[in-house]
PDB file of C-alpha atoms and ligand atoms in Angstrom:
ATOM      1  CA  UNK A   1       0.719   8.778 -11.250  1.00 42.00           C
ATOM      2  CA  UNK A   2       1.992   5.197 -11.608  1.00 47.00           C
ATOM      3  CA  UNK A   3       3.359   3.632 -14.801  1.00 49.00           C
ATOM      4  CA  UNK A   4       4.522   0.093 -15.507  1.00 49.00           C
ATOM      5  CA  UNK A   5       8.141  -0.385 -16.487  1.00 54.00           C
ATOM      6  CA  UNK A   6       8.120  -3.574 -18.568  1.00 48.00           C
ATOM      7  CA  UNK A   7      11.903  -4.019 -18.308  1.00 56.00           C
ATOM      8  CA  UNK A   8      12.222  -4.462 -14.562  1.00 72.00           C
ATOM      9  CA  UNK A   9       8.545  -5.046 -13.701  1.00 91.00           C
ATOM     10  CA  UNK A  10       8.487  -2.260 -11.147  1.00 92.00           C
ATOM     11  CA  UNK A  11       5.340  -0.171 -11.004  1.00 90.00           C
ATOM     12  CA  UNK A  12       6.943   3.256 -10.982  1.00 87.00           C
ATOM     13  CA  UNK A  13       5.863   5.426  -8.086  1.00 89.00           C
ATOM     14  CA  UNK A  14       6.357   9.173  -7.736  1.00 90.00           C
ATOM     15  CA  UNK A  15       7.752   8.983  -4.198  1.00 90.00           C
ATOM     16  CA  UNK A  16      11.428   8.998  -5.164  1.00 89.00           C
ATOM     17  CA  UNK A  17      11.157  11.689  -7.875  1.00 93.00           C
ATOM     18  CA  UNK A  18       8.857  13.968  -5.810  1.00 96.00           C
ATOM     19  CA  UNK A  19       9.815  13.338  -2.172  1.00 95.00           C
ATOM     20  CA  UNK A  20       8.183  16.599  -1.064  1.00 96.00           C
ATOM     21  CA  UNK A  21       4.795  15.350  -2.346  1.00 97.00           C
ATOM     22  CA  UNK A  22       5.281  11.933  -0.797  1.00 97.00           C
ATOM     23  CA  UNK A  23       6.102  13.604   2.518  1.00 97.00           C
ATOM     24  CA  UNK A  24       2.735  15.437   2.439  1.00 97.00           C
ATOM     25  CA  UNK A  25       0.898  12.260   1.381  1.00 97.00           C
ATOM     26  CA  UNK A  26       2.330  10.050   4.116  1.00 97.00           C
ATOM     27  CA  UNK A  27       1.913  12.666   6.854  1.00 97.00           C
ATOM     28  CA  UNK A  28      -1.680  13.606   5.952  1.00 98.00           C
ATOM     29  CA  UNK A  29      -3.176  10.329   4.671  1.00 98.00           C
ATOM     30  CA  UNK A  30      -4.853   8.334   7.454  1.00 98.00           C
ATOM     31  CA  UNK A  31      -3.442  10.713  10.034  1.00 97.00           C
ATOM     32  CA  UNK A  32      -5.494   9.106  12.783  1.00 96.00           C
ATOM     33  CA  UNK A  33      -3.789   5.783  12.052  1.00 98.00           C
ATOM     34  CA  UNK A  34      -7.008   3.801  11.424  1.00 98.00           C
ATOM     35  CA  UNK A  35      -5.375   1.683   8.693  1.00 98.00           C
ATOM     36  CA  UNK A  36      -2.352   0.946  10.873  1.00 98.00           C
ATOM     37  CA  UNK A  37      -4.616  -0.092  13.761  1.00 98.00           C
ATOM     38  CA  UNK A  38      -6.575  -2.405  11.459  1.00 98.00           C
ATOM     39  CA  UNK A  39      -3.395  -4.077  10.204  1.00 98.00           C
ATOM     40  CA  UNK A  40      -1.992  -4.280  13.726  1.00 98.00           C
ATOM     41  CA  UNK A  41      -5.091  -6.116  14.943  1.00 98.00           C
ATOM     42  CA  UNK A  42      -5.269  -8.472  11.944  1.00 98.00           C
ATOM     43  CA  UNK A  43      -1.621  -9.423  11.509  1.00 98.00           C
ATOM     44  CA  UNK A  44      -0.073 -12.188  13.612  1.00 98.00           C
ATOM     45  CA  UNK A  45       3.092 -12.063  15.667  1.00 98.00           C
ATOM     46  CA  UNK A  46       6.210 -13.640  14.159  1.00 98.00           C
ATOM     47  CA  UNK A  47       7.775 -12.819  10.788  1.00 98.00           C
ATOM     48  CA  UNK A  48       5.695 -10.608   8.491  1.00 98.00           C
ATOM     49  CA  UNK A  49       6.500  -9.263   5.004  1.00 98.00           C
ATOM     50  CA  UNK A  50       5.599  -5.738   3.848  1.00 98.00           C
ATOM     51  CA  UNK A  51       5.483  -5.875   0.030  1.00 98.00           C
ATOM     52  CA  UNK A  52       6.285  -2.593  -1.713  1.00 98.00           C
ATOM     53  CA  UNK A  53       7.197  -1.025   1.603  1.00 98.00           C
ATOM     54  CA  UNK A  54       8.125   2.383   0.154  1.00 96.00           C
ATOM     55  CA  UNK A  55      10.159   4.240   2.772  1.00 96.00           C
ATOM     56  CA  UNK A  56       8.968   1.897   5.521  1.00 97.00           C
ATOM     57  CA  UNK A  57       6.293   4.219   6.959  1.00 97.00           C
ATOM     58  CA  UNK A  58       3.803   1.403   7.633  1.00 98.00           C
ATOM     59  CA  UNK A  59       6.392  -1.263   8.420  1.00 98.00           C
ATOM     60  CA  UNK A  60       7.954   0.794  11.221  1.00 97.00           C
ATOM     61  CA  UNK A  61       4.566   1.256  12.866  1.00 97.00           C
ATOM     62  CA  UNK A  62       3.734  -2.467  12.742  1.00 98.00           C
ATOM     63  CA  UNK A  63       7.142  -3.700  13.844  1.00 97.00           C
ATOM     64  CA  UNK A  64       7.348  -4.744  17.498  1.00 97.00           C
ATOM     65  CA  UNK A  65       9.291  -7.024  19.807  1.00 96.00           C
ATOM     66  CA  UNK A  66       6.778  -9.791  18.986  1.00 98.00           C
ATOM     67  CA  UNK A  67       6.430  -9.062  15.257  1.00 98.00           C
ATOM     68  CA  UNK A  68       9.409  -8.625  12.945  1.00 97.00           C
ATOM     69  CA  UNK A  69       8.566  -6.831   9.717  1.00 98.00           C
ATOM     70  CA  UNK A  70      10.719  -7.493   6.650  1.00 98.00           C
ATOM     71  CA  UNK A  71      10.412  -4.618   4.162  1.00 98.00           C
ATOM     72  CA  UNK A  72      10.509  -5.680   0.473  1.00 98.00           C
ATOM     73  CA  UNK A  73      10.988  -2.729  -1.876  1.00 97.00           C
ATOM     74  CA  UNK A  74      12.337  -2.709  -5.456  1.00 96.00           C
ATOM     75  CA  UNK A  75      13.200   0.984  -5.784  1.00 94.00           C
ATOM     76  CA  UNK A  76      16.565   1.741  -4.160  1.00 94.00           C
ATOM     77  CA  UNK A  77      15.621   5.425  -4.035  1.00 94.00           C
ATOM     78  CA  UNK A  78      12.597   4.667  -1.853  1.00 95.00           C
ATOM     79  CA  UNK A  79      14.441   2.550   0.689  1.00 95.00           C
ATOM     80  CA  UNK A  80      15.182   4.495   3.875  1.00 92.00           C
ATOM     81  CA  UNK A  81      18.224   2.735   5.308  1.00 89.00           C
ATOM     82  CA  UNK A  82      17.907   4.856   8.459  1.00 91.00           C
ATOM     83  CA  UNK A  83      14.601   3.141   9.248  1.00 88.00           C
ATOM     84  CA  UNK A  84      15.555   0.285  11.536  1.00 88.00           C
ATOM     85  CA  UNK A  85      13.917  -2.451   9.503  1.00 95.00           C
ATOM     86  CA  UNK A  86      15.179  -5.507   7.682  1.00 96.00           C
ATOM     87  CA  UNK A  87      15.234  -4.248   4.076  1.00 97.00           C
ATOM     88  CA  UNK A  88      15.261  -6.556   1.051  1.00 97.00           C
ATOM     89  CA  UNK A  89      15.396  -5.153  -2.482  1.00 96.00           C
ATOM     90  CA  UNK A  90      13.146  -7.069  -4.880  1.00 96.00           C
ATOM     91  CA  UNK A  91       9.774  -7.333  -6.614  1.00 97.00           C
ATOM     92  CA  UNK A  92       6.531  -9.017  -5.586  1.00 97.00           C
ATOM     93  CA  UNK A  93       6.475 -11.226  -8.711  1.00 97.00           C
ATOM     94  CA  UNK A  94       9.822 -12.807  -7.816  1.00 96.00           C
ATOM     95  CA  UNK A  95      10.125 -12.478  -4.054  1.00 96.00           C
ATOM     96  CA  UNK A  96      13.617 -13.538  -2.961  1.00 96.00           C
ATOM     97  CA  UNK A  97      12.541 -15.803  -0.086  1.00 98.00           C
ATOM     98  CA  UNK A  98      12.193 -19.532   0.550  1.00 98.00           C
ATOM     99  CA  UNK A  99       8.828 -21.279   0.572  1.00 98.00           C
ATOM    100  CA  UNK A 100       6.782 -20.835   3.800  1.00 98.00           C
ATOM    101  CA  UNK A 101       9.113 -18.226   5.313  1.00 98.00           C
ATOM    102  CA  UNK A 102       6.535 -15.766   6.665  1.00 98.00           C
ATOM    103  CA  UNK A 103       3.615 -15.916   9.085  1.00 98.00           C
ATOM    104  CA  UNK A 104       1.841 -13.262   7.001  1.00 98.00           C
ATOM    105  CA  UNK A 105       2.360 -10.726   4.201  1.00 98.00           C
ATOM    106  CA  UNK A 106       0.652  -7.439   3.442  1.00 98.00           C
ATOM    107  CA  UNK A 107       0.848  -4.597   0.935  1.00 98.00           C
ATOM    108  CA  UNK A 108      -0.437  -1.054   1.357  1.00 98.00           C
ATOM    109  CA  UNK A 109      -1.200   0.715  -1.924  1.00 97.00           C
ATOM    110  CA  UNK A 110       1.633  -1.187  -3.563  1.00 97.00           C
ATOM    111  CA  UNK A 111       1.804  -3.260  -6.767  1.00 96.00           C
ATOM    112  CA  UNK A 112      -1.405  -5.274  -6.053  1.00 96.00           C
ATOM    113  CA  UNK A 113      -3.746  -3.057  -8.029  1.00 95.00           C
ATOM    114  CA  UNK A 114      -6.275  -5.232  -9.885  1.00 92.00           C
ATOM    115  CA  UNK A 115      -5.539  -4.570 -13.568  1.00 91.00           C
ATOM    116  CA  UNK A 116      -1.756  -4.814 -13.158  1.00 93.00           C
ATOM    117  CA  UNK A 117      -0.802  -7.481 -15.761  1.00 92.00           C
ATOM    118  CA  UNK A 118       1.329  -9.704 -13.530  1.00 94.00           C
ATOM    119  CA  UNK A 119      -0.673  -9.330 -10.317  1.00 96.00           C
ATOM    120  CA  UNK A 120      -1.568 -13.049 -10.244  1.00 96.00           C
ATOM    121  CA  UNK A 121       2.133 -13.863 -10.427  1.00 96.00           C
ATOM    122  CA  UNK A 122       2.667 -11.629  -7.384  1.00 97.00           C
ATOM    123  CA  UNK A 123      -0.207 -13.279  -5.492  1.00 98.00           C
ATOM    124  CA  UNK A 124       1.201 -16.743  -6.304  1.00 97.00           C
ATOM    125  CA  UNK A 125       4.519 -15.633  -4.844  1.00 97.00           C
ATOM    126  CA  UNK A 126       2.825 -14.511  -1.625  1.00 98.00           C
ATOM    127  CA  UNK A 127       1.040 -17.881  -1.409  1.00 98.00           C
ATOM    128  CA  UNK A 128       4.420 -19.589  -1.827  1.00 98.00           C
ATOM    129  CA  UNK A 129       6.423 -17.627   0.745  1.00 98.00           C
ATOM    130  CA  UNK A 130       3.734 -17.446   3.459  1.00 98.00           C
ATOM    131  CA  UNK A 131       3.193 -20.507   5.689  1.00 98.00           C
ATOM    132  CA  UNK A 132       0.087 -22.681   5.635  1.00 98.00           C
ATOM    133  CA  UNK A 133      -2.736 -20.872   7.558  1.00 98.00           C
ATOM    134  CA  UNK A 134      -0.821 -17.590   7.264  1.00 98.00           C
ATOM    135  CA  UNK A 135      -2.565 -14.372   6.333  1.00 98.00           C
ATOM    136  CA  UNK A 136      -2.427 -12.106   3.253  1.00 98.00           C
ATOM    137  CA  UNK A 137      -3.771  -8.556   3.432  1.00 98.00           C
ATOM    138  CA  UNK A 138      -3.903  -6.104   0.528  1.00 98.00           C
ATOM    139  CA  UNK A 139      -4.866  -2.483   1.232  1.00 98.00           C
ATOM    140  CA  UNK A 140      -6.161  -0.246  -1.577  1.00 98.00           C
ATOM    141  CA  UNK A 141      -8.642   2.542  -2.313  1.00 97.00           C
ATOM    142  CA  UNK A 142     -12.310   1.670  -1.756  1.00 98.00           C
ATOM    143  CA  UNK A 143     -13.782   4.580  -3.719  1.00 97.00           C
ATOM    144  CA  UNK A 144     -17.211   6.147  -3.131  1.00 96.00           C
ATOM    145  CA  UNK A 145     -15.763   8.942  -0.979  1.00 97.00           C
ATOM    146  CA  UNK A 146     -14.885  12.652  -1.175  1.00 96.00           C
ATOM    147  CA  UNK A 147     -11.314  11.887  -2.125  1.00 95.00           C
ATOM    148  CA  UNK A 148     -12.112   9.688  -5.138  1.00 94.00           C
ATOM    149  CA  UNK A 149     -14.855  12.074  -6.301  1.00 93.00           C
ATOM    150  CA  UNK A 150     -12.068  14.566  -7.097  1.00 93.00           C
ATOM    151  CA  UNK A 151     -10.424  12.186  -9.581  1.00 91.00           C
ATOM    152  CA  UNK A 152     -11.322  12.250 -13.274  1.00 86.00           C
ATOM    153  CA  UNK A 153     -10.981   8.460 -13.555  1.00 86.00           C
ATOM    154  CA  UNK A 154     -11.745   5.681 -11.077  1.00 90.00           C
ATOM    155  CA  UNK A 155      -9.102   5.137  -8.421  1.00 90.00           C
ATOM    156  CA  UNK A 156     -11.059   2.349  -6.669  1.00 96.00           C
ATOM    157  CA  UNK A 157     -10.129  -1.322  -6.583  1.00 97.00           C
ATOM    158  CA  UNK A 158     -12.663  -3.901  -7.799  1.00 97.00           C
ATOM    159  CA  UNK A 159     -14.119  -5.962  -4.902  1.00 97.00           C
ATOM    160  CA  UNK A 160     -15.446  -8.630  -7.317  1.00 97.00           C
ATOM    161  CA  UNK A 161     -11.948  -9.237  -8.650  1.00 97.00           C
ATOM    162  CA  UNK A 162     -10.711  -9.915  -5.111  1.00 98.00           C
ATOM    163  CA  UNK A 163     -13.783 -11.952  -4.123  1.00 98.00           C
ATOM    164  CA  UNK A 164     -13.195 -14.227  -7.140  1.00 97.00           C
ATOM    165  CA  UNK A 165      -9.714 -14.930  -5.732  1.00 96.00           C
ATOM    166  CA  UNK A 166     -11.036 -15.822  -2.276  1.00 97.00           C
ATOM    167  CA  UNK A 167     -10.420 -12.516  -0.462  1.00 98.00           C
ATOM    168  CA  UNK A 168     -12.821 -11.073   2.136  1.00 98.00           C
ATOM    169  CA  UNK A 169     -13.085  -7.325   2.413  1.00 98.00           C
ATOM    170  CA  UNK A 170     -13.232  -4.776   5.225  1.00 98.00           C
ATOM    171  CA  UNK A 171     -13.957  -1.115   4.528  1.00 98.00           C
ATOM    172  CA  UNK A 172     -11.963   1.358   6.599  1.00 98.00           C
ATOM    173  CA  UNK A 173     -13.197   4.932   7.017  1.00 98.00           C
ATOM    174  CA  UNK A 174     -10.396   7.454   7.321  1.00 98.00           C
ATOM    175  CA  UNK A 175      -9.381  10.811   5.827  1.00 98.00           C
ATOM    176  CA  UNK A 176      -6.638  12.994   4.469  1.00 98.00           C
ATOM    177  CA  UNK A 177      -6.087  15.710   7.090  1.00 98.00           C
ATOM    178  CA  UNK A 178      -3.865  18.574   5.948  1.00 98.00           C
ATOM    179  CA  UNK A 179      -2.197  21.362   7.922  1.00 98.00           C
ATOM    180  CA  UNK A 180      -3.579  24.032   5.590  1.00 98.00           C
ATOM    181  CA  UNK A 181      -5.740  24.514   2.504  1.00 97.00           C
ATOM    182  CA  UNK A 182      -2.619  25.425   0.556  1.00 97.00           C
ATOM    183  CA  UNK A 183      -1.084  22.067   1.445  1.00 97.00           C
ATOM    184  CA  UNK A 184      -4.301  20.181   0.597  1.00 97.00           C
ATOM    185  CA  UNK A 185      -4.593  21.803  -2.792  1.00 96.00           C
ATOM    186  CA  UNK A 186      -0.920  21.336  -3.588  1.00 97.00           C
ATOM    187  CA  UNK A 187      -1.295  17.560  -3.221  1.00 97.00           C
ATOM    188  CA  UNK A 188      -4.702  17.445  -4.932  1.00 96.00           C
ATOM    189  CA  UNK A 189      -3.331  19.395  -7.921  1.00 96.00           C
ATOM    190  CA  UNK A 190      -0.447  16.938  -8.126  1.00 96.00           C
ATOM    191  CA  UNK A 191      -2.792  13.936  -7.988  1.00 95.00           C
ATOM    192  CA  UNK A 192      -5.784  15.135  -9.975  1.00 93.00           C
ATOM    193  CA  UNK A 193      -4.882  18.417 -11.721  1.00 94.00           C
ATOM    194  CA  UNK A 194      -5.362  22.121 -11.052  1.00 94.00           C
ATOM    195  CA  UNK A 195      -9.105  22.064 -11.638  1.00 91.00           C
ATOM    196  CA  UNK A 196      -9.761  19.520  -8.860  1.00 88.00           C
ATOM    197  CA  UNK A 197      -7.609  21.525  -6.480  1.00 91.00           C
ATOM    198  CA  UNK A 198      -9.233  24.847  -7.400  1.00 91.00           C
ATOM    199  CA  UNK A 199     -12.665  23.516  -6.368  1.00 89.00           C
ATOM    200  CA  UNK A 200     -11.527  22.263  -2.949  1.00 92.00           C
ATOM    201  CA  UNK A 201     -12.160  24.286   0.226  1.00 95.00           C
ATOM    202  CA  UNK A 202     -11.486  21.547   2.782  1.00 96.00           C
ATOM    203  CA  UNK A 203      -8.452  20.657   4.881  1.00 98.00           C
ATOM    204  CA  UNK A 204      -9.961  17.291   5.846  1.00 98.00           C
ATOM    205  CA  UNK A 205     -11.179  15.043   3.038  1.00 97.00           C
ATOM    206  CA  UNK A 206     -13.090  11.799   3.600  1.00 98.00           C
ATOM    207  CA  UNK A 207     -11.189   8.760   2.358  1.00 98.00           C
ATOM    208  CA  UNK A 208     -12.396   5.150   2.234  1.00 98.00           C
ATOM    209  CA  UNK A 209      -9.897   2.337   2.136  1.00 98.00           C
ATOM    210  CA  UNK A 210     -10.433  -1.387   1.688  1.00 98.00           C
ATOM    211  CA  UNK A 211      -8.429  -4.236   3.219  1.00 98.00           C
ATOM    212  CA  UNK A 212      -8.720  -7.512   1.294  1.00 98.00           C
ATOM    213  CA  UNK A 213      -7.682 -10.532   3.316  1.00 98.00           C
ATOM    214  CA  UNK A 214      -7.387 -14.266   2.865  1.00 98.00           C
ATOM    215  CA  UNK A 215      -5.780 -17.269   4.542  1.00 98.00           C
ATOM    216  CA  UNK A 216      -3.088 -19.274   2.766  1.00 98.00           C
ATOM    217  CA  UNK A 217      -4.082 -22.922   2.435  1.00 97.00           C
ATOM    218  CA  UNK A 218      -1.441 -25.357   1.205  1.00 92.00           C
ATOM    219  CA  UNK A 219      -2.091 -28.964   0.273  1.00 80.00           C
TER     220      UNK A 219
HETATM  221  C1  SAM B   1       2.323   3.936  -3.368  1.00 86.75           C
HETATM  222  S1  SAM B   1       3.870   3.313  -2.789  1.00 86.75           S
HETATM  223  C2  SAM B   1       3.355   2.659  -1.232  1.00 86.75           C
HETATM  224  C3  SAM B   1       4.486   2.523  -0.270  1.00 86.75           C
HETATM  225  C4  SAM B   1       4.105   1.962   1.106  1.00 86.75           C
HETATM  226  N1  SAM B   1       3.491   0.656   1.009  1.00 86.75           N
HETATM  227  C5  SAM B   1       3.229   2.904   1.851  1.00 86.75           C
HETATM  228  O1  SAM B   1       2.053   2.584   2.132  1.00 86.75           O
HETATM  229  O2  SAM B   1       3.710   4.006   2.190  1.00 86.75           O
HETATM  230  C6  SAM B   1       4.073   1.856  -3.809  1.00 86.75           C
HETATM  231  C7  SAM B   1       5.387   1.137  -3.631  1.00 86.75           C
HETATM  232  O3  SAM B   1       5.362  -0.106  -4.338  1.00 86.75           O
HETATM  233  C8  SAM B   1       6.643  -0.325  -4.913  1.00 86.75           C
HETATM  234  N2  SAM B   1       6.567  -1.275  -6.048  1.00 86.75           N
HETATM  235  C9  SAM B   1       6.474  -0.989  -7.357  1.00 86.75           C
HETATM  236  N3  SAM B   1       6.531  -2.092  -8.111  1.00 86.75           N
HETATM  237  C10 SAM B   1       6.650  -3.126  -7.256  1.00 86.75           C
HETATM  238  C11 SAM B   1       6.759  -4.537  -7.441  1.00 86.75           C
HETATM  239  N4  SAM B   1       6.748  -5.076  -8.652  1.00 86.75           N
HETATM  240  N5  SAM B   1       6.885  -5.294  -6.331  1.00 86.75           N
HETATM  241  C12 SAM B   1       6.885  -4.740  -5.084  1.00 86.75           C
HETATM  242  N6  SAM B   1       6.778  -3.409  -4.869  1.00 86.75           N
HETATM  243  C13 SAM B   1       6.650  -2.607  -5.926  1.00 86.75           C
HETATM  244  C14 SAM B   1       7.076   1.078  -5.336  1.00 86.75           C
HETATM  245  O4  SAM B   1       8.466   1.162  -5.566  1.00 86.75           O
HETATM  246  C15 SAM B   1       6.582   1.931  -4.178  1.00 86.75           C
HETATM  247  O5  SAM B   1       7.552   2.083  -3.173  1.00 86.75           O
END
C-alpha cells in the first residue's frame, strides 16, 4: 500500500492516486471519532503541527480558536487548499520550521512507521521544532483486532521500539463502520486482496489503534 521513494523521501500513499478509496477510508475509519477525541484531550492549546496531514481530515477537527493546527504534507496532490488550514509542503525528516516553534506535534498513520529507514531523523526534527516540555504524539495501528486479522502480513507497530525511544502508549478501541457490505469489501479487497474481502460478512470491523506519546526535554 505504501512504498518509499528514495529520491524525495516521501512515503508514497495511495490517497492521491485512488481518491475514491481514501474517501471510503476516511469516512468509515474511526467513525465515532474516538481517535480525534483522544488527540483533542491530549494536545495543548497554542501552535500544533500535524505531520503528514494528508487532506487535513484530522487537522480540521483539532483546529480551534485556542489551538492553531499547521498542516505539513509533502504530496501536493493530497493537500486540500479548500480546507481552511495553514498548509506547509515538506517532509518530516527536514521540517521547514525554526527550532522550538510548536507547542506540540502529532502524526496520524503518517511516515512514523517503525521500520521506515529515516524515522529517527524525522523524530529528531520533531524534537527540534517543538518547544521544551511540548508533546509528541504518534498514532498507528495497534494490531490484535479483527481488522489486522484480515491482513496477510503484520500491520501493527512495535510497542518495544517506541518504548526504547521514551514513548508511553495508550490503546484506543475503535472500528471501521461502513455504509454497506459492498463498501466494506471494496476497501478490504483494496487493502488486503480479494480473498480477505470474500470472507467478510461485517459492516463494522473492530480496529485497535495506539497513540505513542512523549514530552520533549531540551537541555
Ligand atoms: C496514510 S496518510 C495519513 C494522512 C492523515 N494523517 C490522516 O490521518 O488522514 C499518510 C500521509 O503521510 C504523508 N507522508 C509521506 N511521506 C512523508 C514524509 N516523509 N513526511 C511527512 N509526511 C509524509 C503522505 O503524503 C500521506 O499524506
